[in-house]
Amino acid sequence: MDILIDFFINYGYLAVLLVLIICGFGVPIPEDITLVSGGIIAGLGYADPHIMVVVSMIGVLAGDSVMYWLGRIYGVKILRFRPIRKIMTLQRLKMVREKFDKYGSRVLFVARFLPGLRAPIYTVSGITRRVSYPRFALLDFSAAIISVPIWVYLGFHGGNNHEWIEAQIKKGQMGIYSILALVLLFVGWKIYKSKKQQKQEQDNIQD
């Protein structure tokens, strides 16, 4: 975190933007730590926190969109690129396809909260072409508008107290995962209820 903070202090919004775009490529730089670091430099007076949120949103959405369009333009040929193969193995590709078959485009919303699977999911959404870009952007924005401001303002209010911030990051991650689990349970219940109702209607028609 200290390295990122020093880098952001020296180069400002542009550095935050570029690092977040790189995060979107699946590079092992924690996105939440990057967002918190951007908030910290705002708390130290080197940036405006509200502008930092906007810049962070642009960086996050730009990185995700690049992965989507790489998949859409190159299709499965993208796996020929060695850097991409490291991020998106055949095993991950198969798992992501199964998730799409089961949950549809809702996977794109959940992906924002799944480090490690985010880039493969966005790329596969482009490869399969099952999701139009406007819908992709809407779902991605809907998830990002929840997570991005939380991390940036956490860093802003935490300032120099890195130990407190690290503790809050862990709590925040657990809170997000808990909310996500509840959402998934609710969606699963709705799908189950809908299928059960369809089955009853079919049974009634047969009778």
Short mmCIF file of C-alpha atoms in Angstrom, two decimals:
data_model
loop_
_atom_site.label_atom_id
_atom_site.label_comp_id
_atom_site.label_asym_id
_atom_site.label_seq_id
_atom_site.Cartn_x
_atom_site.Cartn_y
_atom_site.Cartn_z
CA MET A 1 0.00 0.00 0.00
CA ASP A 2 2.82 2.43 0.88
CA ILE A 3 4.34 1.99 -2.59
CA LEU A 4 1.02 2.80 -4.24
CA ILE A 5 0.47 5.83 -2.00
CA ASP A 6 3.91 7.26 -2.85
CA PHE A 7 3.30 6.63 -6.55
CA PHE A 8 -0.13 8.27 -6.46
CA ILE A 9 1.19 11.29 -4.51
CA ASN A 10 3.82 11.87 -7.18
CA TYR A 11 1.61 11.35 -10.24
CA GLY A 12 -1.93 12.04 -8.97
CA TYR A 13 -5.16 11.08 -10.70
CA LEU A 14 -3.45 9.78 -13.84
CA ALA A 15 -1.52 7.19 -11.81
CA VAL A 16 -4.70 5.98 -10.09
CA LEU A 17 -6.47 5.76 -13.45
CA LEU A 18 -3.68 3.74 -15.09
CA VAL A 19 -3.24 1.32 -12.18
CA LEU A 20 -6.99 0.61 -12.06
CA ILE A 21 -7.06 -0.07 -15.80
CA ILE A 22 -4.16 -2.49 -15.31
CA CYS A 23 -6.08 -4.13 -12.45
CA GLY A 24 -8.88 -4.77 -14.93
CA PHE A 25 -6.50 -6.92 -16.98
CA GLY A 26 -6.26 -9.41 -14.12
CA VAL A 27 -2.80 -8.30 -13.01
CA PRO A 28 -2.29 -9.32 -9.36
CA ILE A 29 -2.65 -5.81 -7.93
CA PRO A 30 -5.56 -5.74 -5.44
CA GLU A 31 -8.18 -3.34 -6.75
CA ASP A 32 -9.56 -2.56 -3.29
CA ILE A 33 -6.07 -1.61 -2.03
CA THR A 34 -5.60 0.63 -5.07
CA LEU A 35 -8.91 2.39 -4.43
CA VAL A 36 -8.15 2.83 -0.73
CA SER A 37 -4.71 4.23 -1.59
CA GLY A 38 -6.36 6.77 -3.89
CA GLY A 39 -8.63 7.75 -1.01
CA ILE A 40 -5.67 8.09 1.35
CA ILE A 41 -3.86 10.62 -0.83
CA ALA A 42 -7.13 12.58 -0.95
CA GLY A 43 -7.25 12.44 2.86
CA LEU A 44 -3.68 13.74 2.98
CA GLY A 45 -4.69 16.73 0.84
CA TYR A 46 -3.10 15.67 -2.45
CA ALA A 47 -6.41 15.16 -4.27
CA ASP A 48 -10.13 15.85 -4.03
CA PRO A 49 -12.02 12.77 -2.73
CA HIS A 50 -15.05 13.29 -4.98
CA ILE A 51 -12.91 13.69 -8.10
CA MET A 52 -10.99 10.61 -6.96
CA VAL A 53 -14.23 8.60 -6.93
CA VAL A 54 -15.03 9.74 -10.48
CA VAL A 55 -11.49 8.96 -11.71
CA SER A 56 -11.62 5.58 -9.99
CA MET A 57 -14.96 4.74 -11.58
CA ILE A 58 -13.57 5.61 -15.02
CA GLY A 59 -10.47 3.48 -14.42
CA VAL A 60 -12.45 0.48 -13.16
CA LEU A 61 -15.01 0.59 -15.98
CA ALA A 62 -12.33 1.19 -18.64
CA GLY A 63 -10.29 -1.82 -17.51
CA ASP A 64 -13.37 -4.05 -17.46
CA SER A 65 -14.50 -2.81 -20.89
CA VAL A 66 -11.11 -3.55 -22.42
CA MET A 67 -11.37 -7.19 -21.29
CA TYR A 68 -14.91 -7.41 -22.69
CA TRP A 69 -13.88 -6.03 -26.09
CA LEU A 70 -10.77 -8.19 -26.29
CA GLY A 71 -13.02 -11.22 -25.88
CA ARG A 72 -15.60 -9.90 -28.34
CA ILE A 73 -13.08 -8.96 -31.04
CA TYR A 74 -10.68 -11.92 -30.82
CA GLY A 75 -13.00 -14.64 -29.49
CA VAL A 76 -11.27 -17.80 -28.29
CA LYS A 77 -8.17 -16.74 -30.28
CA ILE A 78 -7.37 -14.48 -27.36
CA LEU A 79 -6.14 -17.56 -25.51
CA ARG A 80 -3.17 -17.63 -27.88
CA PHE A 81 -1.74 -14.58 -26.10
CA ARG A 82 0.56 -15.80 -23.35
CA PRO A 83 -0.34 -13.06 -20.78
CA ILE A 84 -4.03 -13.84 -21.27
CA ARG A 85 -3.44 -17.59 -20.87
CA LYS A 86 -1.96 -16.95 -17.42
CA ILE A 87 -5.09 -15.08 -16.38
CA MET A 88 -7.67 -17.24 -18.12
CA THR A 89 -6.76 -20.92 -18.07
CA LEU A 90 -8.94 -23.51 -19.81
CA GLN A 91 -10.18 -24.61 -16.37
CA ARG A 92 -11.27 -21.07 -15.51
CA LEU A 93 -12.82 -20.65 -18.95
CA LYS A 94 -14.89 -23.80 -18.48
CA MET A 95 -15.98 -22.75 -14.98
CA VAL A 96 -17.01 -19.27 -16.15
CA ARG A 97 -19.01 -20.71 -19.06
CA GLU A 98 -20.85 -22.96 -16.61
CA LYS A 99 -21.67 -19.94 -14.43
CA PHE A 100 -23.03 -18.09 -17.46
CA ASP A 101 -25.17 -21.08 -18.44
CA LYS A 102 -26.56 -21.28 -14.91
CA TYR A 103 -27.01 -17.61 -13.93
CA GLY A 104 -26.92 -15.70 -17.21
CA SER A 105 -25.81 -12.07 -17.32
CA ARG A 106 -26.31 -11.72 -13.54
CA VAL A 107 -22.80 -13.18 -13.24
CA LEU A 108 -21.43 -9.85 -14.49
CA PHE A 109 -22.77 -8.01 -11.44
CA VAL A 110 -21.37 -10.60 -9.04
CA ALA A 111 -17.99 -10.61 -10.83
CA ARG A 112 -17.14 -7.17 -9.44
CA PHE A 113 -16.81 -8.78 -6.00
CA LEU A 114 -14.81 -11.84 -7.12
CA PRO A 115 -11.08 -11.03 -7.41
CA GLY A 116 -9.34 -13.52 -9.67
CA LEU A 117 -12.47 -14.34 -11.66
CA ARG A 118 -13.36 -10.80 -12.66
CA ALA A 119 -11.19 -10.59 -15.80
CA PRO A 120 -12.07 -14.11 -17.08
CA ILE A 121 -15.80 -13.47 -16.59
CA TYR A 122 -15.70 -10.17 -18.46
CA THR A 123 -13.64 -11.68 -21.27
CA VAL A 124 -15.94 -14.68 -21.63
CA SER A 125 -18.95 -12.37 -21.77
CA GLY A 126 -17.34 -10.81 -24.83
CA ILE A 127 -16.30 -14.14 -26.36
CA THR A 128 -19.79 -15.66 -26.10
CA ARG A 129 -21.48 -12.43 -27.29
CA ARG A 130 -24.44 -13.37 -25.13
CA VAL A 131 -24.40 -9.93 -23.52
CA SER A 132 -24.50 -6.67 -25.49
CA TYR A 133 -21.99 -4.01 -24.48
CA PRO A 134 -24.65 -1.56 -23.20
CA ARG A 135 -26.02 -4.27 -20.88
CA PHE A 136 -22.49 -5.23 -19.83
CA ALA A 137 -21.66 -1.60 -19.04
CA LEU A 138 -24.90 -1.14 -17.08
CA LEU A 139 -24.33 -4.23 -14.91
CA ASP A 140 -20.67 -3.36 -14.37
CA PHE A 141 -21.52 0.22 -13.44
CA SER A 142 -24.26 -0.94 -11.04
CA ALA A 143 -21.75 -3.07 -9.14
CA ALA A 144 -18.88 -0.56 -9.31
CA ILE A 145 -21.00 2.30 -7.94
CA ILE A 146 -21.41 0.22 -4.78
CA SER A 147 -17.81 -0.87 -4.22
CA VAL A 148 -15.70 2.01 -5.57
CA PRO A 149 -17.01 4.86 -3.36
CA ILE A 150 -16.83 2.61 -0.27
CA TRP A 151 -13.10 1.92 -0.71
CA VAL A 152 -12.16 5.47 -1.78
CA TYR A 153 -13.98 7.18 1.11
CA LEU A 154 -12.64 4.59 3.53
CA GLY A 155 -9.12 5.62 2.57
CA PHE A 156 -10.07 9.30 2.70
CA HIS A 157 -11.41 9.10 6.25
CA GLY A 158 -8.64 6.76 7.41
CA GLY A 159 -5.81 9.03 6.35
CA ASN A 160 -2.49 7.97 7.88
CA ASN A 161 -3.86 5.27 10.19
CA HIS A 162 -2.87 2.33 8.00
CA GLU A 163 -3.47 -0.29 10.68
CA TRP A 164 -7.04 0.91 11.15
CA ILE A 165 -7.58 1.00 7.38
CA GLU A 166 -6.27 -2.55 6.91
CA ALA A 167 -8.61 -3.77 9.65
CA GLN A 168 -11.54 -1.94 8.00
CA ILE A 169 -10.66 -3.40 4.60
CA LYS A 170 -10.97 -6.90 6.03
CA LYS A 171 -14.27 -6.00 7.67
CA GLY A 172 -15.47 -4.35 4.47
CA GLN A 173 -14.59 -7.39 2.39
CA MET A 174 -16.44 -9.66 4.79
CA GLY A 175 -19.43 -7.31 4.75
CA ILE A 176 -19.51 -7.21 0.94
CA TYR A 177 -19.22 -10.99 0.71
CA SER A 178 -22.04 -11.39 3.26
CA ILE A 179 -24.31 -9.07 1.29
CA LEU A 180 -23.36 -10.85 -1.91
CA ALA A 181 -24.18 -14.23 -0.37
CA LEU A 182 -27.62 -12.94 0.67
CA VAL A 183 -28.25 -11.58 -2.82
CA LEU A 184 -27.26 -14.91 -4.39
CA LEU A 185 -29.53 -16.80 -2.01
CA PHE A 186 -32.42 -14.48 -2.85
CA VAL A 187 -31.80 -14.83 -6.61
CA GLY A 188 -31.54 -18.61 -6.26
CA TRP A 189 -34.80 -18.70 -4.32
CA LYS A 190 -36.56 -16.59 -6.98
CA ILE A 191 -35.28 -18.87 -9.76
CA TYR A 192 -36.39 -21.96 -7.84
CA LYS A 193 -39.82 -20.44 -7.18
CA SER A 194 -40.22 -19.45 -10.83
CA LYS A 195 -39.27 -22.92 -12.09
CA LYS A 196 -41.60 -24.55 -9.56
CA GLN A 197 -44.46 -22.33 -10.69
CA GLN A 198 -43.77 -23.13 -14.36
CA LYS A 199 -43.78 -26.85 -13.57
CA GLN A 200 -47.12 -26.56 -11.77
CA GLU A 201 -48.61 -24.69 -14.74
CA GLN A 202 -47.36 -27.40 -17.12
CA ASP A 203 -48.83 -30.11 -14.88
CA ASN A 204 -52.17 -28.30 -14.83
CA ILE A 205 -52.18 -28.03 -18.61
CA GLN A 206 -51.44 -31.76 -18.98
CA ASP A 207 -54.27 -32.60 -16.55
#
